[in-house]
XYZ file of C-alpha atoms in Angstrom:
552
model
C -89.099 34.292 9.349
C -87.437 37.588 8.118
C -87.051 38.627 11.932
C -85.353 35.288 12.786
C -82.980 35.889 9.939
C -82.217 39.424 11.037
C -81.581 38.371 14.627
C -79.279 35.640 13.297
C -77.299 38.124 11.203
C -76.991 40.525 14.179
C -75.779 37.853 16.447
C -73.201 36.769 13.762
C -72.191 40.447 13.247
C -71.572 41.087 17.001
C -69.942 37.719 17.467
C -67.436 38.365 14.699
C -66.634 41.801 16.062
C -66.296 40.378 19.474
C -63.790 37.872 18.119
C -61.965 40.626 16.355
C -61.800 42.622 19.500
C -60.323 39.634 21.291
C -57.637 39.162 18.622
C -56.837 42.978 18.661
C -56.538 43.164 22.395
C -54.563 39.748 22.809
C -51.178 40.634 23.824
C -48.190 39.563 21.683
C -46.709 36.306 23.096
C -43.486 36.428 25.084
C -40.941 33.956 23.716
C -37.895 32.490 25.406
C -35.137 30.348 23.872
C -33.146 28.048 26.138
C -30.308 26.975 23.899
C -27.728 24.306 24.946
C -24.747 23.156 22.912
C -23.433 19.924 21.462
C -26.291 17.391 22.442
C -27.804 14.753 20.306
C -31.411 13.582 21.276
C -30.004 11.490 24.188
C -32.389 12.818 26.945
C -35.143 11.003 28.754
C -37.955 12.230 26.513
C -36.149 10.641 23.521
C -35.800 7.362 25.502
C -32.162 7.861 26.962
C -32.499 7.901 30.771
C -28.673 7.885 31.389
C -28.694 11.477 32.601
C -31.197 12.662 35.238
C -32.885 15.803 34.010
C -36.053 16.622 36.156
C -36.362 20.196 34.837
C -36.284 19.169 31.333
C -38.615 16.181 32.090
C -41.290 18.557 33.562
C -41.046 20.890 30.617
C -41.352 18.158 28.102
C -44.718 17.205 29.657
C -46.088 20.535 28.537
C -44.174 20.729 25.277
C -44.483 19.584 21.624
C -41.451 17.310 21.179
C -39.905 17.191 17.665
C -38.531 13.799 16.628
C -37.005 15.064 13.409
C -35.253 18.318 14.091
C -31.873 19.041 12.424
C -28.981 21.554 12.299
C -27.835 22.474 8.785
C -24.252 21.994 9.815
C -22.670 19.821 12.589
C -20.953 22.637 14.307
C -21.984 26.005 15.912
C -21.017 29.095 13.976
C -22.306 28.190 10.487
C -25.454 26.863 12.188
C -26.002 29.905 14.302
C -25.740 32.086 11.075
C -28.716 30.005 9.636
C -30.680 30.444 12.764
C -30.378 34.225 13.099
C -30.953 34.779 9.256
C -33.305 32.022 8.146
C -30.819 31.298 5.212
C -28.619 28.272 4.486
C -24.976 28.868 5.324
C -23.917 28.002 1.733
C -26.324 30.742 0.294
C -24.808 33.604 2.261
C -21.204 32.446 2.696
C -21.099 31.547 6.385
C -20.503 27.803 5.812
C -16.754 27.658 6.803
C -16.035 26.986 10.551
C -15.000 29.769 11.506
C -14.637 33.004 9.679
C -13.272 35.142 12.467
C -13.595 35.775 16.176
C -16.855 36.098 18.025
C -16.587 39.854 17.943
C -19.563 41.038 19.763
C -17.728 43.482 22.080
C -18.008 47.091 21.242
C -14.735 48.511 19.813
C -13.185 45.181 18.957
C -14.735 44.521 15.602
C -11.520 44.068 13.675
C -9.888 41.053 12.030
C -6.391 40.030 11.439
C -4.412 37.651 9.244
C -3.815 34.410 11.094
C -1.980 32.664 8.432
C -4.643 30.033 7.644
C -4.572 28.393 4.256
C -7.568 27.433 2.129
C -7.884 24.328 0.033
C -5.836 26.124 -2.797
C -3.008 26.840 -0.381
C -3.945 30.692 -0.293
C -3.588 32.695 2.885
C -6.957 33.804 4.356
C -7.664 36.615 6.875
C -10.099 36.359 9.664
C -13.213 37.923 8.235
C -16.787 38.852 8.967
C -19.053 37.326 6.352
C -20.665 39.950 4.118
C -24.079 38.463 3.490
C -26.631 39.642 0.852
C -27.929 43.120 1.437
C -31.608 42.101 1.843
C -30.772 39.586 4.536
C -31.289 40.723 8.109
C -31.025 39.186 11.588
C -34.806 38.074 12.041
C -34.752 39.948 15.485
C -34.850 43.172 13.566
C -38.332 42.376 12.422
C -39.384 41.473 15.931
C -37.909 44.879 17.269
C -39.629 46.701 14.455
C -42.916 45.184 15.899
C -42.406 46.293 19.385
C -40.525 43.368 20.793
C -37.731 43.798 23.384
C -35.084 41.313 22.120
C -32.277 40.099 24.369
C -29.344 37.691 23.795
C -27.347 36.256 26.759
C -24.774 35.901 25.361
C -23.178 33.969 22.595
C -23.663 35.011 19.170
C -21.077 33.288 16.780
C -22.887 34.252 13.579
C -19.806 34.279 11.291
C -20.249 38.191 11.322
C -20.270 40.593 14.165
C -23.785 40.853 15.694
C -25.061 44.256 14.353
C -26.073 46.686 16.862
C -29.673 46.722 15.319
C -30.255 43.045 15.916
C -30.634 43.198 19.818
C -31.778 45.531 22.455
C -29.309 43.950 24.831
C -26.532 41.508 23.840
C -24.393 40.632 26.873
C -24.189 38.612 29.841
C -26.552 40.790 31.604
C -29.228 40.761 28.957
C -32.584 39.678 30.286
C -36.311 40.127 29.732
C -36.463 41.776 33.135
C -34.717 44.883 31.616
C -37.634 45.558 29.158
C -39.752 48.598 29.248
C -43.079 48.044 31.142
C -45.689 46.134 29.181
C -43.328 45.346 26.230
C -43.490 41.796 24.820
C -40.031 40.135 24.799
C -37.976 37.597 22.942
C -35.066 36.494 25.084
C -32.355 33.973 24.278
C -30.112 32.265 26.835
C -27.287 30.190 25.665
C -25.825 27.505 28.020
C -22.311 26.238 27.209
C -22.130 23.797 30.019
C -22.518 20.852 27.429
C -20.125 22.276 24.871
C -17.320 19.989 23.639
C -14.575 21.963 25.533
C -16.321 21.199 28.762
C -15.348 17.518 28.437
C -11.822 18.486 29.412
C -12.529 21.983 31.163
C -14.749 20.193 33.644
C -12.512 17.218 34.038
C -11.769 17.920 37.719
C -15.483 17.972 38.741
C -17.021 14.854 40.059
C -18.970 12.737 37.883
C -22.580 12.364 38.668
C -23.174 9.533 36.071
C -21.132 6.393 36.365
C -18.940 5.308 33.453
C -20.383 1.880 33.886
C -23.891 3.154 33.119
C -23.303 4.790 29.726
C -24.004 3.411 26.353
C -20.985 3.439 23.928
C -21.820 4.096 20.265
C -20.473 1.289 17.973
C -18.325 3.750 16.121
C -16.284 4.488 19.312
C -14.004 1.965 21.190
C -15.498 0.716 24.382
C -12.734 1.187 27.037
C -12.251 3.218 30.140
C -11.266 6.497 28.379
C -14.275 6.454 26.176
C -16.552 5.665 29.139
C -15.104 8.335 31.312
C -15.524 10.976 28.462
C -19.102 9.808 27.737
C -19.898 9.976 31.626
C -18.506 13.473 31.684
C -20.700 14.542 28.863
C -23.910 13.075 30.567
C -22.791 14.680 33.962
C -22.458 18.114 32.089
C -26.099 17.397 30.809
C -27.231 17.222 34.364
C -25.460 20.492 35.259
C -27.186 22.093 32.296
C -30.547 20.878 33.582
C -30.054 22.777 36.644
C -29.422 25.936 34.565
C -32.627 25.208 32.557
C -34.520 24.968 35.799
C -33.163 28.297 37.012
C -34.619 30.122 33.819
C -37.989 28.445 34.313
C -38.051 29.511 37.945
C -37.364 33.046 36.961
C -40.375 32.960 34.560
C -42.546 31.655 37.312
C -41.399 34.055 39.913
C -42.191 36.911 37.421
C -45.536 35.464 36.788
C -44.801 34.926 33.042
C -44.370 31.100 32.645
C -48.017 30.330 31.717
C -47.856 33.224 29.024
C -44.513 32.560 27.545
C -43.649 30.320 24.633
C -40.479 28.356 25.483
C -38.072 26.712 23.028
C -35.480 24.252 24.154
C -32.973 22.828 21.738
C -29.258 22.246 21.029
C -27.286 24.086 18.432
C -26.168 20.709 16.857
C -25.392 17.104 17.675
C -23.204 15.609 20.326
C -19.649 16.654 21.382
C -17.816 13.283 20.988
C -15.592 12.201 18.173
C -17.598 11.227 14.976
C -20.472 13.358 16.243
C -19.492 17.111 16.329
C -18.599 18.351 12.803
C -19.999 15.392 11.022
C -22.890 15.415 8.592
C -24.438 12.167 9.925
C -27.523 12.142 12.331
C -24.813 12.142 15.156
C -23.842 15.612 14.101
C -27.115 17.179 12.731
C -29.925 15.615 14.694
C -30.899 17.565 17.945
C -33.435 17.557 20.699
C -36.057 20.168 20.236
C -39.165 20.960 22.085
C -41.569 23.931 22.377
C -43.884 24.754 25.207
C -46.675 26.849 24.041
C -49.115 29.102 26.006
C -51.014 26.866 28.475
C -50.215 23.952 26.244
C -50.250 20.175 26.701
C -47.464 17.960 25.683
C -47.192 15.884 22.450
C -44.985 14.668 19.842
C -44.539 15.155 16.174
C -42.470 13.566 13.389
C -42.735 16.804 11.248
C -39.233 17.440 9.901
C -37.798 20.859 10.678
C -34.528 22.531 9.985
C -32.958 25.446 11.892
C -33.275 27.362 8.807
C -37.010 27.311 9.577
C -36.578 29.112 12.937
C -36.422 32.681 11.671
C -39.744 32.362 9.578
C -41.432 30.481 12.396
C -40.703 33.126 14.854
C -42.113 35.862 12.735
C -45.201 33.618 11.936
C -45.683 33.175 15.784
C -46.093 36.898 16.243
C -48.194 37.526 13.258
C -45.459 38.803 10.808
C -45.434 37.495 7.368
C -41.881 36.213 6.767
C -39.905 38.109 4.006
C -39.989 36.198 0.717
C -36.143 35.941 0.531
C -35.983 33.483 3.635
C -35.130 30.071 2.610
C -36.874 28.474 5.742
C -40.406 27.303 6.164
C -42.550 28.500 9.102
C -43.834 25.384 10.967
C -45.979 27.341 13.421
C -48.217 30.401 13.572
C -50.317 32.527 11.281
C -48.075 31.779 8.303
C -47.513 27.962 8.807
C -45.991 26.561 5.592
C -46.428 23.196 3.963
C -44.486 20.348 5.781
C -41.020 19.500 4.566
C -40.205 16.219 2.929
C -36.466 16.820 3.189
C -33.990 18.605 5.160
C -30.442 19.643 3.755
C -27.079 19.749 5.373
C -23.551 20.975 4.453
C -19.795 20.394 5.424
C -17.156 22.635 4.495
C -13.978 23.842 6.321
C -13.513 23.058 9.992
C -10.812 25.011 11.432
C -7.525 24.085 9.593
C -9.206 21.260 7.312
C -11.166 22.033 4.242
C -13.607 19.686 2.600
C -17.117 19.847 0.879
C -19.889 17.528 1.542
C -23.559 18.086 0.706
C -26.466 16.085 2.206
C -30.294 15.413 2.005
C -32.319 13.594 4.443
C -36.046 12.446 4.684
C -37.745 10.653 7.475
C -36.005 7.401 6.617
C -32.871 7.967 4.520
C -29.787 9.997 4.547
C -27.652 10.731 1.338
C -24.304 12.312 1.192
C -22.444 13.522 -1.788
C -18.625 13.865 -1.134
C -17.151 16.446 -3.615
C -13.549 15.270 -2.530
C -13.916 11.477 -2.229
C -10.071 11.139 -2.192
C -9.938 12.667 1.281
C -10.360 10.731 4.638
C -13.567 10.882 6.489
C -11.469 11.779 9.523
C -10.159 15.343 9.971
C -7.221 15.723 12.352
C -8.682 18.934 13.921
C -6.374 20.033 16.657
C -9.104 21.462 18.889
C -10.724 17.907 19.055
C -7.556 16.358 20.262
C -8.191 17.875 23.615
C -11.330 15.489 24.141
C -9.902 13.156 26.850
C -10.676 9.908 24.871
C -9.070 10.995 21.668
C -5.468 10.180 22.610
C -6.487 6.523 23.259
C -8.607 6.330 20.272
C -5.906 7.529 17.864
C -3.354 5.128 19.521
C -5.664 2.179 18.905
C -6.004 3.410 15.266
C -2.302 3.476 14.806
C -1.931 -0.081 16.522
C -4.530 -1.514 14.202
C -6.641 -2.507 17.102
C -10.022 -0.796 16.054
C -12.938 -2.902 14.960
C -14.194 -2.732 11.309
C -16.990 -0.418 12.379
C -14.626 2.014 14.398
C -12.221 2.024 11.445
C -14.712 3.382 8.977
C -14.087 6.858 10.268
C -10.488 6.780 9.213
C -10.976 5.337 5.803
C -11.059 7.185 2.464
C -14.559 8.399 1.481
C -16.539 7.271 -1.359
C -18.374 9.728 -3.697
C -21.818 8.757 -2.394
C -23.251 7.445 0.774
C -26.739 6.313 1.691
C -28.002 5.151 4.976
C -31.379 3.754 6.327
C -31.665 5.765 9.456
C -34.540 3.642 10.897
C -32.591 0.383 10.465
C -29.089 1.984 11.075
C -29.407 4.950 13.325
C -25.651 5.467 13.671
C -25.270 5.632 9.838
C -22.690 2.715 9.555
C -23.924 0.652 6.635
C -23.456 2.494 3.308
C -26.100 1.186 0.864
C -24.944 3.365 -2.036
C -23.741 0.408 -3.990
C -26.596 -2.003 -3.003
C -28.760 -2.592 -6.045
C -31.793 -3.001 -3.835
C -31.646 0.672 -2.946
C -30.992 2.076 -6.360
C -34.389 3.801 -6.645
C -33.948 5.487 -3.246
C -30.431 6.586 -4.365
C -31.761 8.149 -7.467
C -34.537 10.071 -5.406
C -32.246 11.373 -2.945
C -29.522 12.374 -5.551
C -31.993 14.099 -7.689
C -33.517 15.996 -4.667
C -30.170 17.324 -3.609
C -29.287 18.254 -7.225
C -32.670 20.083 -7.401
C -32.045 21.959 -4.180
C -28.572 23.039 -5.134
C -29.635 24.181 -8.514
C -32.300 26.542 -6.923
C -29.738 28.461 -5.069
C -26.062 29.510 -5.195
C -23.525 27.467 -3.334
C -20.674 29.730 -2.147
C -18.663 26.740 -1.004
C -17.925 25.886 -4.552
C -15.241 28.607 -4.717
C -11.947 28.744 -2.978
C -12.356 30.524 0.231
C -9.705 33.138 -0.669
C -11.827 34.137 -3.616
C -14.976 34.247 -1.636
C -13.214 36.545 1.074
C -11.828 38.745 -1.747
C -15.452 39.240 -3.190
C -16.652 40.049 0.354
C -13.675 42.263 1.332
C -12.268 43.785 -1.887
C -8.493 43.601 -1.640
C -9.047 41.903 1.654
C -10.185 44.996 3.347
C -13.340 45.202 5.234
C -15.830 47.564 3.690
C -17.101 50.370 5.918
C -20.776 51.286 6.297
C -21.528 54.844 5.207
C -22.509 57.263 8.053
C -26.275 57.928 8.571
C -27.743 60.957 6.899
C -30.253 63.152 8.728
C -33.022 65.078 7.227
C -35.708 67.290 8.942
C -39.142 67.295 7.393
C -42.483 68.562 8.805
C -41.216 68.143 12.385
C -39.841 64.738 11.916
C -36.349 63.348 11.712
C -35.499 61.090 8.846
C -32.444 58.814 8.793
C -30.860 56.969 5.814
C -27.532 55.441 4.817
C -26.164 55.362 1.124
C -24.847 51.707 1.950
C -27.209 49.294 0.482
C -28.728 46.896 3.062
C -27.625 49.092 6.058
C -29.707 49.217 9.236
C -29.537 52.356 11.391
C -29.713 52.683 15.208
C -30.362 55.880 17.140
C -30.184 57.289 20.570
C -31.946 60.445 21.683
C -30.557 62.359 24.631
C -30.400 65.832 26.449
C -26.520 65.120 26.767
C -24.221 66.561 24.050
C -21.490 64.246 25.259
C -23.037 60.804 25.664
C -20.496 57.914 26.207
C -22.264 55.224 24.235
C -21.383 51.547 24.076
C -23.088 48.426 22.489
C -25.701 48.112 25.215
C -26.573 51.689 25.699
C -30.099 51.347 24.699
C -29.877 52.073 20.987
C -33.159 51.929 19.135
C -33.796 50.589 15.786
C -34.686 53.105 13.275
C -37.839 52.005 11.354
C -39.834 55.330 10.733
C -39.461 59.053 10.886
C -38.756 60.183 14.557
C -40.662 63.191 16.159
C -38.253 66.024 16.407
C -37.797 67.528 19.876
C -36.187 70.879 20.068
C -32.988 70.822 22.086
C -32.543 67.152 21.985
C -29.483 65.490 20.584
C -29.734 62.479 18.352
C -26.821 59.971 18.010
C -26.927 57.619 14.965
C -24.811 54.666 13.808
C -25.378 52.600 10.560
C -24.234 49.018 9.893
C -24.536 46.490 7.158
C -23.841 42.928 8.132
C -20.191 42.094 7.357
C -19.167 45.567 7.106
C -17.503 47.712 9.707
C -19.969 49.920 11.454
C -20.117 53.663 10.590
C -18.819 56.345 12.855
C -21.383 57.504 15.597
C -22.763 60.862 14.483
C -24.328 63.458 16.667
C -26.929 66.040 15.557
C -28.712 68.688 17.511
C -32.329 68.911 16.843
């Protein structure tokens, strides 16, 4: 009997150690994000077959499809700041659309006064949001763990993408440029379905007939509306071809089966009363993930884009930092499921407002902090959407239906919608006594959420900018300091929260730019006599330091 027990113990021991070996020898997963813009869940795998998307259809068969995925804001820049940091835009001061230019290009990281006014009538400069010192782009954690990280090409984070965030950040960025045997995380942004393409692609032939599109009840059903919607679906078909190209590249490289693929849109659709709105039409998005050698499926698990950063870290075995506000929904550190997601709406271009929202699987609740304002914002950029001229004309002529007119009405302090019975969020139930208990639950949930974190949207934007940029001047990151110790090079910066990038060369006169192959400093570097080390330090929102050169 003792011999049998001993044999059993030995079998278990070697089995456990064998499994440990498998885990240790397993390569880190490659991950690709294919990110499109301005699409609601109006694709075939959500039941809308208007656009023909064969590449997405095939991908969906191997993917987990999320039926409850949401952006935190119904527009790109605040949402993208949340994606890259794992923080709510209102917590880090990135909630206003937008703070400044998309200033990724090296040598062009400056801002100027454009005469914009905030809600108090004060002039505001373009600015790069200075976020809390502990908050990093999550890709820094991936890079520190050996990942080659590329972004092609859009950033739009409300702050200049720090040089430490990406190994490559340009229209040439690609996993194919990685060092041999390095795991990679590659993002490809497709702008083909962006709102602007409704007019910029106006000369292209429609591949979807205006007669075949469905018109939401909040939009007038006329030729102009149908033409605009058909243009959007035609752009979706063009986007699908681009998706197919990325998938083909993975297959050609023999990487498809061993790569996790995310596909999603950065927020809801591009049409009027979709983009910039805090309803499902602006926040709810298509979202699916193809795992490694996975089969397809569906889940109604609620996820927010604030969850992407911790999920990415969890997928590769990195414990998410405690400061992150998102919840990992996959991987080693998979968190408890969400009951609620939260949304915000503040300034959009020249119009300032403040709305906060909470949603569960059935209900959407909105709190309008300025109920005296109209729902509609006369944003100049949106007026280029082809159907808008006719839409506004019908409004002036009093020819809109009661449902279509709602968008142009004065707001109420609270709104409540049953998203199952009313997917377009038309029928406000806030004053219906039958929903009083639901209203109380959603109201208290939002109040608790806001109490647990700061909301930088509560202060005038000019005051916010002055707190980030004292006297409205951008702070500058202190240069990297170098120290030699026991044959190692140690780098530091006196600016709290700064990250440091470095470049080692034989050349004393390197002409370095943003994509020169800067490495992220995470630990002391072996000193090699005769080499030159170039350094640059940057804290998010600050101007980057000068490039310093040291001879080792």
